[in-house]
């Protein structure tokens, strides 16, 4: 088993300066040794802060209440070619959120629970094994897929050229864990260049990727930074840094394209284009977390520290809309969960309120905790109406 830093050393030696996206991919996902392959039991936000999931089971219960409402709508319109109602989670990590959601559905919506197929999209065999262990009591209801496309090909009469999935596809803190490219602004030349990773002795150091400033609009990687108005570019300071995440945009496009009817939802740390490109935010949003502390040294401790960048929600929203999805909600987590709670509070099956739920709700919605920094995007597709047995 090779540690990520050994693999990165070898790739730099063979190919020269690596893109930061490749560095991040290896640091987080190197088979058997990347950060997400080995760090199973992070107590909070990857060992650092609270996550919505680690705050307690209320987050999963509120999501489950909302999902039940959406799945009931789909069941009533009975449009699916798939015999079950599908709830797809991607980035399920150790399966805790899935367990919270399924536990609530089983006790509060037993009839719906009996018809649900909970699909986890998980490319890593190691994480599939963790999830399997957490969800062993729900075994008949849960299925695993290596990719979004694999779900499509498992449905009856599948034809991968047409969308054929009805249900809900959702993720929590998935897109901010996808590899990002890092760009710098050369104010004198009025050009973006891409930052990469090189070696100085044994140490990883930042280096400009040769000829990266020759990238033109519409070239790879696809990115909103190439479409900024000149009025904004005129005031960006030299060295202004920003990330782009084609992996997240591609993932959202793939999810949108397999969805025939239903919802696509993500919850994550993120910003809109206007917030991201404010001239006051000069250093980008990439952060590393090492042993309970945020650190600026993004290139240290490869495989031992988490790397994450804010999601550009404007870019994700545009990708979905270009694929025919309608944006239903873009809000803070506080606004979204408060609306769900208002509905859940009128529903006896949601269960009584107590001090623990109050504490969890405050953590999830308080602006200084998780309420403001986390955003929720929900997009939907109506699909052509047709009957189940037609
Ligand atoms: C920050 S963790 C999210 C944990 C969990 N969703 C939660 O809310 O606690 C991100 C997870 O996404 C996984 N991941 C990254 N890329 C993925 C992909 N393309 N498909 C599925 N999971 C992915 C990572 O391995 C990791 O387990």
Short mmCIF file of C-alpha atoms and ligand atoms in Angstrom, two decimals:
data_model
loop_
_atom_site.label_atom_id
_atom_site.label_comp_id
_atom_site.label_asym_id
_atom_site.label_seq_id
_atom_site.Cartn_x
_atom_site.Cartn_y
_atom_site.Cartn_z
CA UNK A 1 0.00 0.00 0.00
CA UNK A 2 1.61 3.25 -1.13
CA UNK A 3 1.02 6.41 0.89
CA UNK A 4 -0.37 9.37 -1.12
CA UNK A 5 2.85 11.39 -0.77
CA UNK A 6 4.87 8.56 -2.37
CA UNK A 7 2.45 8.40 -5.30
CA UNK A 8 2.49 12.20 -5.69
CA UNK A 9 6.32 12.26 -5.61
CA UNK A 10 6.42 9.63 -8.35
CA UNK A 11 3.89 11.45 -10.56
CA UNK A 12 5.75 14.76 -10.24
CA UNK A 13 9.05 13.02 -11.05
CA UNK A 14 7.50 11.41 -14.14
CA UNK A 15 5.27 14.24 -15.44
CA UNK A 16 6.54 17.52 -13.95
CA UNK A 17 4.27 20.01 -12.17
CA UNK A 18 0.96 18.38 -11.15
CA UNK A 19 -2.33 20.25 -11.11
CA UNK A 20 -3.60 20.87 -7.59
CA UNK A 21 -6.72 18.91 -8.57
CA UNK A 22 -4.60 15.79 -9.12
CA UNK A 23 -2.71 16.43 -5.85
CA UNK A 24 -6.03 16.72 -3.99
CA UNK A 25 -7.46 13.63 -5.68
CA UNK A 26 -4.46 11.55 -4.59
CA UNK A 27 -4.30 13.04 -1.09
CA UNK A 28 -7.98 12.35 -0.42
CA UNK A 29 -8.76 9.28 -2.53
CA UNK A 30 -5.57 7.30 -3.17
CA UNK A 31 -6.86 3.69 -2.92
CA UNK A 32 -6.38 2.30 0.61
CA UNK A 33 -4.29 5.25 1.84
CA UNK A 34 -6.01 8.56 0.91
CA UNK A 35 -7.61 10.65 3.64
CA UNK A 36 -11.16 9.45 2.93
CA UNK A 37 -10.00 5.84 2.59
CA UNK A 38 -8.56 5.73 6.09
CA UNK A 39 -10.40 8.31 8.21
CA UNK A 40 -13.64 6.61 9.05
CA UNK A 41 -14.56 7.89 12.46
CA UNK A 42 -14.18 11.62 12.19
CA UNK A 43 -16.10 12.93 15.16
CA UNK A 44 -17.07 16.18 13.52
CA UNK A 45 -16.44 18.07 10.36
CA UNK A 46 -13.75 15.60 9.37
CA UNK A 47 -12.30 15.63 12.83
CA UNK A 48 -12.58 19.34 13.31
CA UNK A 49 -15.93 21.03 13.68
CA UNK A 50 -19.43 19.73 14.03
CA UNK A 51 -21.03 18.53 10.85
CA UNK A 52 -24.79 18.56 10.48
CA UNK A 53 -24.67 14.77 10.76
CA UNK A 54 -22.44 14.67 13.81
CA UNK A 55 -24.68 17.23 15.57
CA UNK A 56 -27.16 14.36 16.09
CA UNK A 57 -29.97 12.48 14.40
CA UNK A 58 -32.29 15.51 14.00
CA UNK A 59 -30.68 16.52 10.70
CA UNK A 60 -31.47 13.11 9.17
CA UNK A 61 -34.97 13.16 10.67
CA UNK A 62 -35.77 16.56 9.14
CA UNK A 63 -34.40 15.48 5.76
CA UNK A 64 -36.41 12.25 6.01
CA UNK A 65 -39.59 14.24 6.67
CA UNK A 66 -38.98 16.34 3.57
CA UNK A 67 -38.03 13.32 1.46
CA UNK A 68 -41.20 11.50 2.56
CA UNK A 69 -43.28 14.41 1.28
CA UNK A 70 -41.47 14.41 -2.09
CA UNK A 71 -41.63 10.62 -2.42
CA UNK A 72 -45.37 10.64 -1.64
CA UNK A 73 -45.85 13.14 -4.47
CA UNK A 74 -43.96 10.81 -6.80
CA UNK A 75 -45.91 7.80 -5.56
CA UNK A 76 -49.23 9.56 -6.14
CA UNK A 77 -48.28 10.54 -9.65
CA UNK A 78 -47.02 6.94 -10.05
CA UNK A 79 -44.84 7.70 -12.98
CA UNK A 80 -41.84 5.57 -12.29
CA UNK A 81 -40.79 2.71 -14.53
CA UNK A 82 -38.86 1.52 -11.51
CA UNK A 83 -41.11 -0.52 -9.19
CA UNK A 84 -39.65 1.08 -6.01
CA UNK A 85 -39.32 4.64 -4.87
CA UNK A 86 -35.64 5.52 -5.03
CA UNK A 87 -33.73 7.65 -2.60
CA UNK A 88 -30.12 8.03 -3.73
CA UNK A 89 -27.37 9.32 -1.47
CA UNK A 90 -23.89 10.07 -2.75
CA UNK A 91 -20.92 10.70 -0.47
CA UNK A 92 -22.48 8.69 2.37
CA UNK A 93 -19.06 8.20 4.04
CA UNK A 94 -19.68 5.91 7.05
CA UNK A 95 -23.47 5.67 6.46
CA UNK A 96 -24.58 7.60 9.56
CA UNK A 97 -26.89 9.98 7.70
CA UNK A 98 -28.46 7.07 5.79
CA UNK A 99 -29.08 5.31 9.11
CA UNK A 100 -30.74 8.41 10.64
CA UNK A 101 -32.98 8.82 7.58
CA UNK A 102 -33.97 5.16 7.34
CA UNK A 103 -34.58 4.86 11.09
CA UNK A 104 -37.05 7.74 11.00
CA UNK A 105 -38.82 6.52 7.85
CA UNK A 106 -39.17 3.02 9.28
CA UNK A 107 -40.85 4.22 12.47
CA UNK A 108 -42.81 7.25 11.20
CA UNK A 109 -43.69 6.20 7.62
CA UNK A 110 -43.73 2.38 7.66
CA UNK A 111 -45.82 2.02 4.51
CA UNK A 112 -43.57 4.31 2.49
CA UNK A 113 -40.48 2.69 4.05
CA UNK A 114 -41.66 -0.66 2.67
CA UNK A 115 -41.50 0.71 -0.86
CA UNK A 116 -38.24 2.58 -0.64
CA UNK A 117 -35.01 1.50 -2.19
CA UNK A 118 -32.12 3.42 -0.59
CA UNK A 119 -29.30 3.56 -3.12
CA UNK A 120 -25.80 4.63 -2.14
CA UNK A 121 -23.44 5.79 -4.84
CA UNK A 122 -20.01 4.84 -3.58
CA UNK A 123 -16.98 4.20 -5.79
CA UNK A 124 -14.74 3.05 -2.92
CA UNK A 125 -14.99 -0.62 -1.80
CA UNK A 126 -13.53 0.39 1.56
CA UNK A 127 -16.25 2.96 2.27
CA UNK A 128 -18.92 0.58 0.96
CA UNK A 129 -17.79 -1.84 3.67
CA UNK A 130 -18.11 0.84 6.40
CA UNK A 131 -21.59 1.75 5.16
CA UNK A 132 -22.60 -1.89 4.99
CA UNK A 133 -21.67 -2.33 8.63
CA UNK A 134 -23.57 0.80 9.77
CA UNK A 135 -26.67 -0.17 7.77
CA UNK A 136 -26.75 -3.91 8.43
CA UNK A 137 -30.21 -3.66 10.03
CA UNK A 138 -31.59 -2.15 6.83
CA UNK A 139 -29.98 -4.69 4.52
CA UNK A 140 -32.99 -5.49 2.30
CA UNK A 141 -33.70 -1.83 1.61
CA UNK A 142 -30.17 -0.67 0.70
CA UNK A 143 -28.25 -1.15 -2.54
CA UNK A 144 -24.83 0.06 -3.56
CA UNK A 145 -23.72 1.40 -6.93
CA UNK A 146 -20.25 2.37 -8.07
CA UNK A 147 -21.52 5.33 -10.09
CA UNK A 148 -24.64 7.28 -10.92
CA UNK A 149 -24.82 5.64 -14.32
CA UNK A 150 -24.85 2.19 -12.75
CA UNK A 151 -28.23 3.07 -11.16
CA UNK A 152 -29.68 3.80 -14.58
CA UNK A 153 -28.41 0.60 -16.09
CA UNK A 154 -29.99 -1.39 -13.23
CA UNK A 155 -33.53 -0.18 -13.95
CA UNK A 156 -35.81 -2.29 -16.15
CA UNK A 157 -35.82 -1.40 -19.87
CA UNK A 158 -32.79 0.77 -19.32
CA UNK A 159 -31.42 2.78 -22.17
CA UNK A 160 -28.45 4.84 -21.09
CA UNK A 161 -29.13 7.45 -23.76
CA UNK A 162 -32.36 8.52 -22.07
CA UNK A 163 -32.93 9.49 -18.45
CA UNK A 164 -34.81 6.75 -16.65
CA UNK A 165 -34.50 7.40 -12.97
CA UNK A 166 -37.38 8.72 -10.85
CA UNK A 167 -36.80 9.67 -7.25
CA UNK A 168 -34.50 11.83 -5.18
CA UNK A 169 -30.74 12.16 -5.58
CA UNK A 170 -29.09 14.00 -2.69
CA UNK A 171 -25.77 14.63 -1.01
CA UNK A 172 -24.45 16.36 2.08
CA UNK A 173 -20.90 17.72 1.91
CA UNK A 174 -20.06 15.79 -1.23
CA UNK A 175 -19.21 18.51 -3.74
CA UNK A 176 -16.84 20.40 -1.42
CA UNK A 177 -14.73 17.24 -1.16
CA UNK A 178 -14.17 17.01 -4.91
CA UNK A 179 -10.79 17.97 -6.38
CA UNK A 180 -10.44 21.63 -7.38
CA UNK A 181 -8.14 23.47 -9.76
CA UNK A 182 -6.50 26.55 -8.30
CA UNK A 183 -5.99 29.67 -10.41
CA UNK A 184 -4.12 32.93 -9.84
CA UNK A 185 -4.73 36.28 -11.53
CA UNK A 186 -1.85 38.03 -13.27
CA UNK A 187 -3.04 41.63 -13.16
CA UNK A 188 -0.26 42.97 -15.42
CA UNK A 189 -0.91 40.46 -18.20
CA UNK A 190 -4.64 40.29 -17.42
CA UNK A 191 -4.52 36.50 -17.49
CA UNK A 192 -5.37 33.62 -15.24
CA UNK A 193 -2.67 31.01 -14.67
CA UNK A 194 -3.04 27.67 -12.92
CA UNK A 195 -1.22 26.82 -9.72
CA UNK A 196 0.27 23.35 -9.58
CA UNK A 197 2.44 21.33 -7.21
CA UNK A 198 6.18 20.66 -7.66
CA UNK A 199 8.99 19.28 -5.53
CA UNK A 200 11.68 21.22 -3.68
CA UNK A 201 13.85 18.37 -2.38
CA UNK A 202 11.35 16.20 -0.52
CA UNK A 203 8.89 19.01 0.08
CA UNK A 204 5.82 19.82 -2.03
CA UNK A 205 5.77 23.46 -3.16
CA UNK A 206 3.48 25.64 -5.27
CA UNK A 207 4.56 26.20 -8.87
CA UNK A 208 2.86 27.78 -11.86
CA UNK A 209 1.86 25.17 -14.40
CA UNK A 210 3.89 25.98 -17.54
CA UNK A 211 1.79 27.57 -20.30
CA UNK A 212 -1.36 27.39 -18.19
CA UNK A 213 -2.02 31.09 -18.84
CA UNK A 214 -2.60 30.20 -22.47
CA UNK A 215 -5.92 28.63 -21.60
CA UNK A 216 -8.71 30.38 -23.41
CA UNK A 217 -12.39 30.63 -22.58
CA UNK A 218 -14.22 27.35 -23.20
CA UNK A 219 -11.05 25.29 -22.95
CA UNK A 220 -10.69 22.70 -20.18
CA UNK A 221 -11.31 22.95 -17.30
CA UNK A 222 -14.82 24.33 -17.81
CA UNK A 223 -15.08 27.28 -15.52
CA UNK A 224 -17.04 30.36 -14.63
CA UNK A 225 -13.80 32.30 -14.07
CA UNK A 226 -13.35 32.62 -17.81
CA UNK A 227 -16.64 34.47 -18.12
CA UNK A 228 -16.10 37.25 -15.62
CA UNK A 229 -16.96 40.77 -16.77
CA UNK A 230 -14.00 43.02 -17.58
CA UNK A 231 -15.26 45.56 -15.02
CA UNK A 232 -14.54 42.98 -12.30
CA UNK A 233 -11.24 41.81 -13.81
CA UNK A 234 -10.05 45.45 -13.86
CA UNK A 235 -10.21 45.62 -10.07
CA UNK A 236 -8.96 42.13 -9.13
CA UNK A 237 -5.63 42.47 -7.30
CA UNK A 238 -2.52 40.75 -8.64
CA UNK A 239 -2.27 37.21 -7.29
CA UNK A 240 -6.00 36.99 -6.57
CA UNK A 241 -6.68 33.29 -6.08
CA UNK A 242 -9.74 31.25 -6.90
CA UNK A 243 -10.69 27.60 -7.32
CA UNK A 244 -12.82 25.89 -9.93
CA UNK A 245 -14.32 22.44 -9.59
CA UNK A 246 -15.11 20.80 -12.93
CA UNK A 247 -15.51 17.49 -11.07
CA UNK A 248 -18.47 18.90 -9.10
CA UNK A 249 -20.02 20.45 -12.22
CA UNK A 250 -19.63 17.18 -14.14
CA UNK A 251 -21.11 15.18 -11.27
CA UNK A 252 -24.16 17.48 -11.11
CA UNK A 253 -24.58 17.27 -14.90
CA UNK A 254 -24.50 13.48 -14.77
CA UNK A 255 -27.08 13.40 -11.95
CA UNK A 256 -29.32 15.86 -13.82
CA UNK A 257 -29.08 13.80 -16.96
CA UNK A 258 -30.11 10.50 -15.39
CA UNK A 259 -33.08 12.09 -13.63
CA UNK A 260 -36.30 11.57 -15.53
CA UNK A 261 -38.52 12.88 -12.78
CA UNK A 262 -37.86 13.96 -9.20
CA UNK A 263 -35.44 16.09 -7.20
CA UNK A 264 -31.73 16.70 -7.15
CA UNK A 265 -30.53 18.24 -3.91
CA UNK A 266 -27.22 19.12 -2.31
CA UNK A 267 -26.23 20.67 0.99
CA UNK A 268 -22.76 22.13 1.35
CA UNK A 269 -20.47 24.93 2.35
CA UNK A 270 -20.65 27.30 -0.56
CA UNK A 271 -21.09 30.70 -2.09
CA UNK A 272 -22.64 32.34 -5.12
CA UNK A 273 -20.52 33.80 -7.91
CA UNK A 274 -20.92 37.32 -6.52
CA UNK A 275 -19.80 36.22 -3.06
CA UNK A 276 -16.86 34.20 -4.42
CA UNK A 277 -15.51 36.94 -6.64
CA UNK A 278 -15.63 39.77 -4.15
CA UNK A 279 -12.30 41.63 -4.38
CA UNK A 280 -11.98 41.35 -0.59
CA UNK A 281 -11.71 37.54 -0.78
CA UNK A 282 -8.25 37.34 -2.31
CA UNK A 283 -6.98 33.93 -1.18
CA UNK A 284 -9.69 31.60 -2.42
CA UNK A 285 -11.61 29.18 -0.24
CA UNK A 286 -9.33 26.13 -0.13
CA UNK A 287 -8.67 24.99 3.42
CA UNK A 288 -6.88 22.12 5.10
CA UNK A 289 -7.87 20.56 8.42
CA UNK A 290 -5.24 18.63 10.35
CA UNK A 291 -5.80 17.06 13.75
CA UNK A 292 -8.64 19.35 14.81
CA UNK A 293 -7.12 22.55 13.42
CA UNK A 294 -7.56 24.55 10.25
CA UNK A 295 -4.20 25.06 8.59
CA UNK A 296 -2.99 27.17 5.67
CA UNK A 297 -0.40 24.60 4.62
CA UNK A 298 -2.43 22.87 1.93
CA UNK A 299 0.49 20.79 0.67
CA UNK A 300 1.60 19.31 3.99
CA UNK A 301 0.56 15.95 5.43
CA UNK A 302 -0.85 14.53 2.18
CA UNK A 303 -3.36 11.83 3.09
CA UNK A 304 -3.38 12.87 6.74
CA UNK A 305 -5.28 16.14 6.43
CA UNK A 306 -8.60 17.02 4.91
CA UNK A 307 -8.76 19.40 1.95
CA UNK A 308 -11.93 21.24 1.05
CA UNK A 309 -13.08 24.22 -1.00
CA UNK A 310 -16.40 26.09 -1.02
CA UNK A 311 -18.86 25.03 -3.67
CA UNK A 312 -19.65 27.60 -6.36
CA UNK A 313 -23.43 27.28 -6.20
CA UNK A 314 -24.01 29.63 -9.15
CA UNK A 315 -21.98 27.29 -11.36
CA UNK A 316 -23.82 24.19 -10.08
CA UNK A 317 -27.22 25.85 -10.45
CA UNK A 318 -26.45 26.86 -14.06
CA UNK A 319 -25.33 23.33 -14.92
CA UNK A 320 -28.63 21.91 -13.65
CA UNK A 321 -30.71 24.51 -15.47
CA UNK A 322 -28.81 23.86 -18.70
CA UNK A 323 -29.84 20.20 -18.31
CA UNK A 324 -33.53 21.12 -18.04
CA UNK A 325 -33.89 21.21 -14.25
CA UNK A 326 -35.94 23.87 -12.50
CA UNK A 327 -34.43 25.51 -9.42
CA UNK A 328 -36.93 25.15 -6.59
CA UNK A 329 -34.85 26.27 -3.63
CA UNK A 330 -31.54 27.95 -3.06
CA UNK A 331 -31.31 29.00 0.57
CA UNK A 332 -29.26 28.77 3.70
CA UNK A 333 -29.48 25.57 5.70
CA UNK A 334 -31.23 27.57 8.46
CA UNK A 335 -34.01 28.73 6.12
CA UNK A 336 -34.44 25.27 4.61
CA UNK A 337 -34.56 23.34 7.89
CA UNK A 338 -36.82 25.93 9.52
CA UNK A 339 -39.36 25.45 6.71
CA UNK A 340 -39.17 21.67 7.13
CA UNK A 341 -39.57 21.97 10.89
CA UNK A 342 -42.66 24.17 10.48
CA UNK A 343 -44.28 21.31 8.53
CA UNK A 344 -42.92 18.56 10.80
CA UNK A 345 -44.18 20.32 13.94
CA UNK A 346 -47.77 19.86 12.69
CA UNK A 347 -47.18 16.15 12.18
CA UNK A 348 -47.56 13.90 15.23
CA UNK A 349 -45.41 11.19 13.71
CA UNK A 350 -42.39 13.51 13.81
CA UNK A 351 -42.21 12.89 17.54
CA UNK A 352 -42.08 15.14 20.58
CA UNK A 353 -39.71 18.03 21.08
CA UNK A 354 -37.10 17.85 23.83
CA UNK A 355 -33.94 19.58 25.03
CA UNK A 356 -31.68 17.46 22.83
CA UNK A 357 -33.66 18.31 19.70
CA UNK A 358 -33.61 22.00 20.64
CA UNK A 359 -29.82 21.92 21.04
CA UNK A 360 -29.37 20.12 17.72
CA UNK A 361 -31.69 22.50 15.89
CA UNK A 362 -29.76 25.49 17.23
CA UNK A 363 -26.48 23.99 16.03
CA UNK A 364 -27.96 23.26 12.60
CA UNK A 365 -29.50 26.68 12.10
CA UNK A 366 -27.56 29.24 14.14
CA UNK A 367 -25.72 31.62 11.78
CA UNK A 368 -22.48 31.22 13.75
CA UNK A 369 -22.68 27.43 13.62
CA UNK A 370 -23.95 25.61 10.53
CA UNK A 371 -27.00 27.70 9.63
CA UNK A 372 -25.53 30.33 7.33
CA UNK A 373 -22.36 28.82 5.85
CA UNK A 374 -24.23 25.77 4.59
CA UNK A 375 -26.51 26.28 1.61
CA UNK A 376 -29.18 24.05 0.15
CA UNK A 377 -29.87 23.73 -3.57
CA UNK A 378 -32.92 21.80 -4.75
CA UNK A 379 -33.64 21.39 -8.44
CA UNK A 380 -36.39 19.29 -10.00
CA UNK A 381 -37.50 17.68 -13.21
CA UNK A 382 -41.12 16.95 -14.00
CA UNK A 383 -40.66 14.37 -16.76
CA UNK A 384 -43.28 13.27 -19.22
CA UNK A 385 -46.38 11.81 -17.54
CA UNK A 386 -46.98 8.12 -18.10
CA UNK A 387 -48.65 5.40 -16.03
CA UNK A 388 -46.81 2.67 -14.13
CA UNK A 389 -48.40 -0.26 -15.92
CA UNK A 390 -48.81 1.29 -19.32
C1 LIG B 1 -17.13 15.24 3.68
S1 LIG B 1 -17.54 13.62 3.40
C2 LIG B 1 -19.29 13.68 3.59
C3 LIG B 1 -19.75 12.85 4.69
C4 LIG B 1 -21.24 12.66 4.85
N1 LIG B 1 -22.03 12.93 3.68
C5 LIG B 1 -21.73 13.52 5.98
O1 LIG B 1 -22.57 14.36 5.74
O2 LIG B 1 -21.27 13.33 7.10
C6 LIG B 1 -17.43 13.45 1.66
C7 LIG B 1 -17.61 12.04 1.20
O3 LIG B 1 -17.84 12.02 -0.21
C8 LIG B 1 -17.13 10.93 -0.75
N2 LIG B 1 -16.99 11.11 -2.22
C9 LIG B 1 -16.12 11.88 -2.89
N3 LIG B 1 -16.32 11.80 -4.23
C10 LIG B 1 -17.36 10.97 -4.40
C11 LIG B 1 -18.07 10.49 -5.55
N4 LIG B 1 -17.73 10.86 -6.79
N5 LIG B 1 -19.10 9.65 -5.37
C12 LIG B 1 -19.46 9.28 -4.11
N6 LIG B 1 -18.83 9.69 -2.99
C13 LIG B 1 -17.79 10.52 -3.13
C14 LIG B 1 -15.87 10.96 0.07
O4 LIG B 1 -15.16 9.78 0.01
C15 LIG B 1 -16.41 11.18 1.46
O5 LIG B 1 -16.80 9.98 2.06
#
